[in-house]
GROMACS .gro file of N, CA and C in nm:
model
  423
    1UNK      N    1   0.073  -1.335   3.748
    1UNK     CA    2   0.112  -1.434   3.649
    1UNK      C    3   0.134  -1.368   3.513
    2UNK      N    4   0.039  -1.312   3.461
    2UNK     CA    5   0.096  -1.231   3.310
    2UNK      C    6   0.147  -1.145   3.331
    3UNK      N    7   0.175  -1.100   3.493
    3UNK     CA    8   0.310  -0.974   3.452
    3UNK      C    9   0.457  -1.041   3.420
    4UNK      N   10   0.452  -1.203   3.558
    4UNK     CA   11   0.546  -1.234   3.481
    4UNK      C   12   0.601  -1.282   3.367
    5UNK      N   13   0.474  -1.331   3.292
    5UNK     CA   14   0.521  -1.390   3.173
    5UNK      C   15   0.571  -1.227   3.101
    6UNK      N   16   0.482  -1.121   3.056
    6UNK     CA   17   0.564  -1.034   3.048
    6UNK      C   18   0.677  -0.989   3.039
    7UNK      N   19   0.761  -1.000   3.144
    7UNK     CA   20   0.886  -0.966   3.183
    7UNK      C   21   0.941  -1.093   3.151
    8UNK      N   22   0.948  -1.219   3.127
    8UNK     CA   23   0.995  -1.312   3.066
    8UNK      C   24   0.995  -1.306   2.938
    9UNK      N   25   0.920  -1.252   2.827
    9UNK     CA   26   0.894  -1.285   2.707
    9UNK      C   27   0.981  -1.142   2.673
   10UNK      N   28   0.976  -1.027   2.757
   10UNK     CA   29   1.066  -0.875   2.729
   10UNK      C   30   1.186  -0.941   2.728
   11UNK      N   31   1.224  -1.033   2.803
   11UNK     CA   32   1.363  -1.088   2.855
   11UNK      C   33   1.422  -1.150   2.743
   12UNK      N   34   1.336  -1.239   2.673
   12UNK     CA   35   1.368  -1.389   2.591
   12UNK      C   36   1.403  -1.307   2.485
   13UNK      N   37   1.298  -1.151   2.453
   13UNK     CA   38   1.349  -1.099   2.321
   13UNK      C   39   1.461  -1.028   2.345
   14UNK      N   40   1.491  -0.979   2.464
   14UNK     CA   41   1.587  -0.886   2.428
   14UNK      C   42   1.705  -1.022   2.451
   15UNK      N   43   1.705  -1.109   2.453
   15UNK     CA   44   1.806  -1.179   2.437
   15UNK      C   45   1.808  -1.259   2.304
   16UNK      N   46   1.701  -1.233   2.241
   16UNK     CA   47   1.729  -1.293   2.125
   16UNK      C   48   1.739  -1.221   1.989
   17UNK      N   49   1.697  -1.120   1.997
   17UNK     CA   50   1.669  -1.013   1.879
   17UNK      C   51   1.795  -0.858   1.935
   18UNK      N   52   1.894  -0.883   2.047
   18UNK     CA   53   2.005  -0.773   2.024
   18UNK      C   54   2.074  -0.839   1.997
   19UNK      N   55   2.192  -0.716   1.986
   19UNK     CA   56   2.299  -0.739   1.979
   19UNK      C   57   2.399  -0.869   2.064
   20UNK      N   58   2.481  -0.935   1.983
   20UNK     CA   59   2.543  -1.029   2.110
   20UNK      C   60   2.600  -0.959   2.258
   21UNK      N   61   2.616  -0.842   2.200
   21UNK     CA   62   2.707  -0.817   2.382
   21UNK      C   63   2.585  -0.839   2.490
   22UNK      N   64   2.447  -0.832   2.481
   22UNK     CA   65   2.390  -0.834   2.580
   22UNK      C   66   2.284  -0.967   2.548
   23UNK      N   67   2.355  -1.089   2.457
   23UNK     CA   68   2.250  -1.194   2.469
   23UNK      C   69   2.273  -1.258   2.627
   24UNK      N   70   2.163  -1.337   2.620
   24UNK     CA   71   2.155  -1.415   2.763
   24UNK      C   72   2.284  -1.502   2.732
   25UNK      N   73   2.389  -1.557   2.855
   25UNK     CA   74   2.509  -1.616   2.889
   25UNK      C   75   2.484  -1.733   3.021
   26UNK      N   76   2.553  -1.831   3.022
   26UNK     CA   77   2.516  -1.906   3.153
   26UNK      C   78   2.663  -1.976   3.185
   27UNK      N   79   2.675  -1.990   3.286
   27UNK     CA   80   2.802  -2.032   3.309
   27UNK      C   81   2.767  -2.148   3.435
   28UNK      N   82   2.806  -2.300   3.441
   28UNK     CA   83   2.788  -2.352   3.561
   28UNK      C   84   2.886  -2.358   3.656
   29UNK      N   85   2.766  -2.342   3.776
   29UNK     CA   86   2.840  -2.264   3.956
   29UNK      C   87   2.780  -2.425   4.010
   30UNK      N   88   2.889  -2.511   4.036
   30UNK     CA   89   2.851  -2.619   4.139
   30UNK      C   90   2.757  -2.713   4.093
   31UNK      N   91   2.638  -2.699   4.142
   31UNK     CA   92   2.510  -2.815   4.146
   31UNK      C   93   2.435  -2.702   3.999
   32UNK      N   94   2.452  -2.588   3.993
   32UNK     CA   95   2.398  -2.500   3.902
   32UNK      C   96   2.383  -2.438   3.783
   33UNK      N   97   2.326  -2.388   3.709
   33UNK     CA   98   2.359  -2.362   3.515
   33UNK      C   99   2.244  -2.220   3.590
   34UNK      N  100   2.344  -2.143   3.561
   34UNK     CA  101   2.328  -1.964   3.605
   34UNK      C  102   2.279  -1.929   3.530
   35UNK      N  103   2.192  -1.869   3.474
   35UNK     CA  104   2.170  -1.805   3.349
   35UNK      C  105   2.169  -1.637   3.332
   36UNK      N  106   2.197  -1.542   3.334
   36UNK     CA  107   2.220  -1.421   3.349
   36UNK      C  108   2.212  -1.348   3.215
   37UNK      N  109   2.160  -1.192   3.207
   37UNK     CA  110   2.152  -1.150   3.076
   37UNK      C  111   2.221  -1.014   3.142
   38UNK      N  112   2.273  -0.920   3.088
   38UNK     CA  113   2.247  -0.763   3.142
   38UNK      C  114   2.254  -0.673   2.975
   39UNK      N  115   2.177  -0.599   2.986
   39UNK     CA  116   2.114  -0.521   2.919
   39UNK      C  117   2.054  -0.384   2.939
   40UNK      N  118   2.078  -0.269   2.864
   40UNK     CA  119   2.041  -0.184   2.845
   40UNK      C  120   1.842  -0.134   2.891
   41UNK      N  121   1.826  -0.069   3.008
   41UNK     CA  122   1.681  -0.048   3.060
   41UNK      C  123   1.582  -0.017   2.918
   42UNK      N  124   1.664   0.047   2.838
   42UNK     CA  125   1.572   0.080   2.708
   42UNK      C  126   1.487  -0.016   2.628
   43UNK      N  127   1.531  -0.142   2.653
   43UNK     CA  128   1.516  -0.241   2.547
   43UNK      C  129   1.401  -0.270   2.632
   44UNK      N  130   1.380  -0.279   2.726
   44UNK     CA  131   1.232  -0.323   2.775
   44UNK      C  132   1.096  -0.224   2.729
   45UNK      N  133   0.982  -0.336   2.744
   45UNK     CA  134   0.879  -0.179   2.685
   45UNK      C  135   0.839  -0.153   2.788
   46UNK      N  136   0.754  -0.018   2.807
   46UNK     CA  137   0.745   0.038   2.901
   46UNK      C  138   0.691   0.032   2.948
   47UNK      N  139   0.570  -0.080   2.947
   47UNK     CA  140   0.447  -0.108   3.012
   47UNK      C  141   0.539  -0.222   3.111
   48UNK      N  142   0.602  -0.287   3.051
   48UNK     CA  143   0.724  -0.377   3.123
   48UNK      C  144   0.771  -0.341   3.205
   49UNK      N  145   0.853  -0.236   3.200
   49UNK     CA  146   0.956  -0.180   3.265
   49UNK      C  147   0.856  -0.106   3.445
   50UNK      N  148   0.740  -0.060   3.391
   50UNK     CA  149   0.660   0.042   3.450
   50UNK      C  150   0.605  -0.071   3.581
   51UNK      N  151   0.575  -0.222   3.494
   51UNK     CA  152   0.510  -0.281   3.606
   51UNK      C  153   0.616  -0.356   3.703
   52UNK      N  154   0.772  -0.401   3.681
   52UNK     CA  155   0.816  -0.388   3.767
   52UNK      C  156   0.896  -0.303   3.822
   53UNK      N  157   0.836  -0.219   3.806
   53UNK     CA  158   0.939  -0.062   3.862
   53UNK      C  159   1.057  -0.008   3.851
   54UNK      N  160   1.089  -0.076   3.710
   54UNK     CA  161   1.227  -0.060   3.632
   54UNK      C  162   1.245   0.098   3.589
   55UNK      N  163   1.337   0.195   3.601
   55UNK     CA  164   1.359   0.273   3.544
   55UNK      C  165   1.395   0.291   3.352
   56UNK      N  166   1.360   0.346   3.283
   56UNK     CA  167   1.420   0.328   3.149
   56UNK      C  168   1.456   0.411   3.123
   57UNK      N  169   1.625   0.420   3.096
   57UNK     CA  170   1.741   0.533   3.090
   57UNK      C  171   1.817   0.484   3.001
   58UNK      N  172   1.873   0.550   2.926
   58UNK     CA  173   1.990   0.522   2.815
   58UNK      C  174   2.155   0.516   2.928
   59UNK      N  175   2.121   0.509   3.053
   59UNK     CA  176   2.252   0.558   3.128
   59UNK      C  177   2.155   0.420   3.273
   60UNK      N  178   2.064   0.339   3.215
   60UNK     CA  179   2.042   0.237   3.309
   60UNK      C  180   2.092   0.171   3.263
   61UNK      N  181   2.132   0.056   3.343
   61UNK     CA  182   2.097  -0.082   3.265
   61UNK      C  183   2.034  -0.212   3.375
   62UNK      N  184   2.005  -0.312   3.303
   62UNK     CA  185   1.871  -0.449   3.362
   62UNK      C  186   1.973  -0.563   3.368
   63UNK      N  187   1.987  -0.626   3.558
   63UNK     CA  188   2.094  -0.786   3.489
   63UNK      C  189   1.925  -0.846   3.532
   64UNK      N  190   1.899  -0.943   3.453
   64UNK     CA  191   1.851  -1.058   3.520
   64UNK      C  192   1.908  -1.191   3.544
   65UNK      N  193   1.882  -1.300   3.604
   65UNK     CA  194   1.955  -1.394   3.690
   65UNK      C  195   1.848  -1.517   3.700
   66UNK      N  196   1.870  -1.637   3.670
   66UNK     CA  197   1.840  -1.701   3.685
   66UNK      C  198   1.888  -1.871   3.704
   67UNK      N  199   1.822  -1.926   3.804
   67UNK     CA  200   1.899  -1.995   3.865
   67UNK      C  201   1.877  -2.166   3.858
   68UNK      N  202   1.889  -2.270   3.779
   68UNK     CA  203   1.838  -2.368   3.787
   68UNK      C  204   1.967  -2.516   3.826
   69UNK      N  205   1.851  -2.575   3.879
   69UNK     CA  206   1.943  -2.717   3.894
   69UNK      C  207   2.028  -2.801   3.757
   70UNK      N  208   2.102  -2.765   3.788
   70UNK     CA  209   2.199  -2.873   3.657
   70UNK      C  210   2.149  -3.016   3.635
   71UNK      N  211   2.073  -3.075   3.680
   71UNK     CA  212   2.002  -3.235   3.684
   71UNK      C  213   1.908  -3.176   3.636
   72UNK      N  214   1.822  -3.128   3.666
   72UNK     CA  215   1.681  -3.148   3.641
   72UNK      C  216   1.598  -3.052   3.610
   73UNK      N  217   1.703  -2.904   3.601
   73UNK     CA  218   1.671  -2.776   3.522
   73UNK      C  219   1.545  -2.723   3.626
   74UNK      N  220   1.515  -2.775   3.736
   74UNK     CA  221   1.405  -2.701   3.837
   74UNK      C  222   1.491  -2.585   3.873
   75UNK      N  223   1.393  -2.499   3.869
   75UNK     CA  224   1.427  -2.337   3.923
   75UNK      C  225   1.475  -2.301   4.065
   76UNK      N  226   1.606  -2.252   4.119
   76UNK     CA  227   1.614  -2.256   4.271
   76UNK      C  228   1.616  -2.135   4.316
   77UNK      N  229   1.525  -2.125   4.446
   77UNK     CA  230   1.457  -1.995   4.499
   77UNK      C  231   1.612  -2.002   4.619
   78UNK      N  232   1.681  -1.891   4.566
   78UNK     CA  233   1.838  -1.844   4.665
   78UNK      C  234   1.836  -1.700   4.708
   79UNK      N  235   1.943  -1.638   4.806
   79UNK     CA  236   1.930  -1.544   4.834
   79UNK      C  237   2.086  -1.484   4.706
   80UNK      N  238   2.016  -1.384   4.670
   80UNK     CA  239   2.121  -1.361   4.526
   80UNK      C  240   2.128  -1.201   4.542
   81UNK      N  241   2.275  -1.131   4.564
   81UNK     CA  242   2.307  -1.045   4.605
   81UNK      C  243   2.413  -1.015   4.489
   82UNK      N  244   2.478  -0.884   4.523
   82UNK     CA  245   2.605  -0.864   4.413
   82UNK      C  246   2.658  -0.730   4.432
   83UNK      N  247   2.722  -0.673   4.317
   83UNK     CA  248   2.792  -0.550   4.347
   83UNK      C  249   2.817  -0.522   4.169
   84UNK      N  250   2.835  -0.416   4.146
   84UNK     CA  251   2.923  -0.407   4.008
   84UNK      C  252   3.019  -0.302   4.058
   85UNK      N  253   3.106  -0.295   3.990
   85UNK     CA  254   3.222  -0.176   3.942
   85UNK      C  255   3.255  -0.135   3.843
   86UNK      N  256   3.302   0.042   3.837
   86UNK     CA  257   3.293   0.089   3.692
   86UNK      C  258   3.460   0.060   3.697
   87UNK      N  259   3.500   0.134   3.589
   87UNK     CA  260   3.678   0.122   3.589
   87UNK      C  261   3.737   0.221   3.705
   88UNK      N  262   3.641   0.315   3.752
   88UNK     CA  263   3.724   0.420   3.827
   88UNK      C  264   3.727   0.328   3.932
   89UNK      N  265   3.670   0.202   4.000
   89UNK     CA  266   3.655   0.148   4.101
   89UNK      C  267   3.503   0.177   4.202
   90UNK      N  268   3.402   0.263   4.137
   90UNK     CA  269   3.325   0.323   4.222
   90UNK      C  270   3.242   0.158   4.184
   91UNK      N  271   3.196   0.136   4.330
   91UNK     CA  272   3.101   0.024   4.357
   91UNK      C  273   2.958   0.048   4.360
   92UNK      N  274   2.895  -0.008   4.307
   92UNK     CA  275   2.739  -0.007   4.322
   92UNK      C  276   2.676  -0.160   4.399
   93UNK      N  277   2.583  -0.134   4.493
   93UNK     CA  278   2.540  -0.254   4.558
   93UNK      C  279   2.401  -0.312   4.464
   94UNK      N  280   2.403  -0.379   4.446
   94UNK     CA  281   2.264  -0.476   4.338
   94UNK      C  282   2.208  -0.498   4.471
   95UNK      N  283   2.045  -0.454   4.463
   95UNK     CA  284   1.948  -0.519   4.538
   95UNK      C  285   1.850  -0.593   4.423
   96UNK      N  286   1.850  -0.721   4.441
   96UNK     CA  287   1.743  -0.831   4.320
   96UNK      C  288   1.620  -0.783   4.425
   97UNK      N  289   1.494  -0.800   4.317
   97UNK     CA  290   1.376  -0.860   4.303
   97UNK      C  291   1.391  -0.999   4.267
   98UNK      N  292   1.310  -1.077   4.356
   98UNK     CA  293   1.283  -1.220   4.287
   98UNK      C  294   1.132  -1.215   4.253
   99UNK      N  295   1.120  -1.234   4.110
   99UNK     CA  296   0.983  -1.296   4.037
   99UNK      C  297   0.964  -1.433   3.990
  100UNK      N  298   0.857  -1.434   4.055
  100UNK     CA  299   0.828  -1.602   4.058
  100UNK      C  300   0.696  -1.575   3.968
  101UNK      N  301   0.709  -1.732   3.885
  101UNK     CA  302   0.577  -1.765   3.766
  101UNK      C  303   0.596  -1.895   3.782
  102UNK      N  304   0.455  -1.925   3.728
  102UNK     CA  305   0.419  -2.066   3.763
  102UNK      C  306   0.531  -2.210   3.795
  103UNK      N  307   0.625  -2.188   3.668
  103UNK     CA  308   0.767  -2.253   3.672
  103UNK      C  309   0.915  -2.213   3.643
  104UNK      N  310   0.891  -2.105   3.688
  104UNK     CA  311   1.018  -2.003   3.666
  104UNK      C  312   1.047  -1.888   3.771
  105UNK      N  313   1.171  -1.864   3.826
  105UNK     CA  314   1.201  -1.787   3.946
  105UNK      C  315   1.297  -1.728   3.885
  106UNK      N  316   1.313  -1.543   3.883
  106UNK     CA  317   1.409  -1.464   3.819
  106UNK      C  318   1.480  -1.366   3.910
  107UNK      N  319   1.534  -1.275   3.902
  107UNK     CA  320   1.653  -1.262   4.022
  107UNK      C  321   1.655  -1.089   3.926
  108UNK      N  322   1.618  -0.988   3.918
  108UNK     CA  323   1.616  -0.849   3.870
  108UNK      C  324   1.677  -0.716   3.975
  109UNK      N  325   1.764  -0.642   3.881
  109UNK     CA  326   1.839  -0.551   3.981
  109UNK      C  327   1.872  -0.437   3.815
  110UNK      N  328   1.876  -0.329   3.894
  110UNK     CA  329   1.916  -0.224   3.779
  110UNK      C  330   2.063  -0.159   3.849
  111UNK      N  331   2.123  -0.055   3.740
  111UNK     CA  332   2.240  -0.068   3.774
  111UNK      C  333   2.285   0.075   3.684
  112UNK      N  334   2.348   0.163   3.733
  112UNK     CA  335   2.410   0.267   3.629
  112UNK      C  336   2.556   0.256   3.551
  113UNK      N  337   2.486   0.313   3.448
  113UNK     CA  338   2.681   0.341   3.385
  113UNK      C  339   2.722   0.441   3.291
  114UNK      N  340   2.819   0.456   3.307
  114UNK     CA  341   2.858   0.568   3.122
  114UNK      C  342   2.836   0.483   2.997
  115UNK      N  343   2.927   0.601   2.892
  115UNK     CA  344   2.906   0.531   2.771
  115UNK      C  345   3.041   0.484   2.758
  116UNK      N  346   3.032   0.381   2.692
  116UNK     CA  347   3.172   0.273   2.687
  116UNK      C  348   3.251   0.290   2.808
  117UNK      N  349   3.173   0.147   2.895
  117UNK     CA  350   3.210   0.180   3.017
  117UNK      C  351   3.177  -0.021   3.023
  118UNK      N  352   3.316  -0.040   3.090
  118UNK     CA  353   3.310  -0.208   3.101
  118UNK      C  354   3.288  -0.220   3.223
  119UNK      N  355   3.183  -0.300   3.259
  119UNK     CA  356   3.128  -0.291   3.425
  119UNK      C  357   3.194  -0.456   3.486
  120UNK      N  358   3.234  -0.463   3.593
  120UNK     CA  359   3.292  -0.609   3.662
  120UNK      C  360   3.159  -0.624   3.763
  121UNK      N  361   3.071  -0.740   3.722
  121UNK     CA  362   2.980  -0.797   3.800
  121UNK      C  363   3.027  -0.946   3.896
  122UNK      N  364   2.982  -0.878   4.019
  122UNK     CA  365   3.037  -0.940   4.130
  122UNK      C  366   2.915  -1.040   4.203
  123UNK      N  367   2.829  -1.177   4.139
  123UNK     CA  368   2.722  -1.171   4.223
  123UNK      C  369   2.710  -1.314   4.310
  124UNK      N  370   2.671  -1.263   4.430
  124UNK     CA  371   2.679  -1.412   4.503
  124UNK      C  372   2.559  -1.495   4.504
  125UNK      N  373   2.576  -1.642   4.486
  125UNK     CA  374   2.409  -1.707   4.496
  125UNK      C  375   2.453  -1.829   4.591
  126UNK      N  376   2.335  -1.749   4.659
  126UNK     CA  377   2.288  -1.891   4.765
  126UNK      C  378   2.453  -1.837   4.854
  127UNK      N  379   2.473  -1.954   4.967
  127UNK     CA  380   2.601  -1.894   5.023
  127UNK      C  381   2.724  -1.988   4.972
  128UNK      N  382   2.709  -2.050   4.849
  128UNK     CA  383   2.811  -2.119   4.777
  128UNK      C  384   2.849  -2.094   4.677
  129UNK      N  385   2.807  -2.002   4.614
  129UNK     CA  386   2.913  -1.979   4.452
  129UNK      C  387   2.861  -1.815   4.414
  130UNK      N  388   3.011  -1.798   4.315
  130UNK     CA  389   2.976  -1.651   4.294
  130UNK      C  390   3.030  -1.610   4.188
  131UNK      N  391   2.933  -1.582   4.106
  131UNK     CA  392   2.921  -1.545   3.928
  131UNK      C  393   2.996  -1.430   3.945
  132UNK      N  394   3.122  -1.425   3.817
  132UNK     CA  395   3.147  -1.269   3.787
  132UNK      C  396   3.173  -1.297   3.675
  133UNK      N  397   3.137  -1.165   3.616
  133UNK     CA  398   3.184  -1.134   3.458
  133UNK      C  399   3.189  -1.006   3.449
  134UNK      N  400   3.217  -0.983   3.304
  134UNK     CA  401   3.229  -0.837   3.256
  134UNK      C  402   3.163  -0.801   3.114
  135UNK      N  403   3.119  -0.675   3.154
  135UNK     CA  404   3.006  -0.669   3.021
  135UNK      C  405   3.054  -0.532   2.973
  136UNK      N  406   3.067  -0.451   2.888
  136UNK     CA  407   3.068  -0.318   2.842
  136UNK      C  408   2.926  -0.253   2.760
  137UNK      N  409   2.865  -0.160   2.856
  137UNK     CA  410   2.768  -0.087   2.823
  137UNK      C  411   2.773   0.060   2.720
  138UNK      N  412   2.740   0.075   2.627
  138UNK     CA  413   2.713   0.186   2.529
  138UNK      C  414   2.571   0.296   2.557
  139UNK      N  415   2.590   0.412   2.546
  139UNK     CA  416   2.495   0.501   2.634
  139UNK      C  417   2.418   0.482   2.489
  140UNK      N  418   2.267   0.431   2.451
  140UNK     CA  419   2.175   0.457   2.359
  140UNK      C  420   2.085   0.573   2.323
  141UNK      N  421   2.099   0.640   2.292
  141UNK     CA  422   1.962   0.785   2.298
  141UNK      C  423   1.792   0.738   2.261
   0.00000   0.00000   0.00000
């Protein structure tokens, strides 16, 4: 339970205290209001990062995913898969962690890239809808 609040409260800041390219975004899929962030592995602290086995690299980066009912904002436990691509076309497969807290279920996958490098996120939820966007990552030291 306080790891996940943890990793929720690492989450809420790094979506609220960076830069806009990596605030949290939500887009609605069907019955759903997606909520998704991706962000740079650095921005997490490391006691964070360490307890869910996040790498922290200036050449990582963190999507998290989250998934709620459009009525009634309850959290939905889906099978949530994906892919990204860099511009050369090279594919990377996203394997999520799902973390569950008392009233909240999150969807975590790490992911590599260069510097100024616009990544196409490909992710499927549940076996009915499928989030994509595009984000451009900056290598941080």
């Amino acid at each position: 339970m306080l790891k996940s609040t943890l990793f929720a409260l690492s989450v809420a800041f790094v979506a609220v205290f960076s830069s806009a390219t990596y605030a949290e975004q939500k887009q609605t899929l069907g019955n759903w209001d997606v909520h998704y962030s991706a962000f740079t592995s650095t921005f997490l602290a490391p006691k964070v990062a360490t307890t869910y086995g996040i790498t922290r690299s200036a050449s990582k980066g963190v999507l998290n995913i989250s998934v709620l009912d459009k009525n009634t904002q309850a959290p939905q436990e889906l099978e949530v898969t994906g892919q990204v691509v860099n511009p050369l076309g090279q594919i990377q497969s996203l394997e999520f962690q799902k973390i569950t807290e008392a009233e909240a279920v999150y969807y975590i996958t790490q992911f590599n890239y260069t510097n100024a490098e616009t990544l196409r996120f490909t992710i499927n939820i549940g076996d009915e809808q499928t989030l994509k966007f595009n984000q451009e990552f900056w290598l941080n030291d």
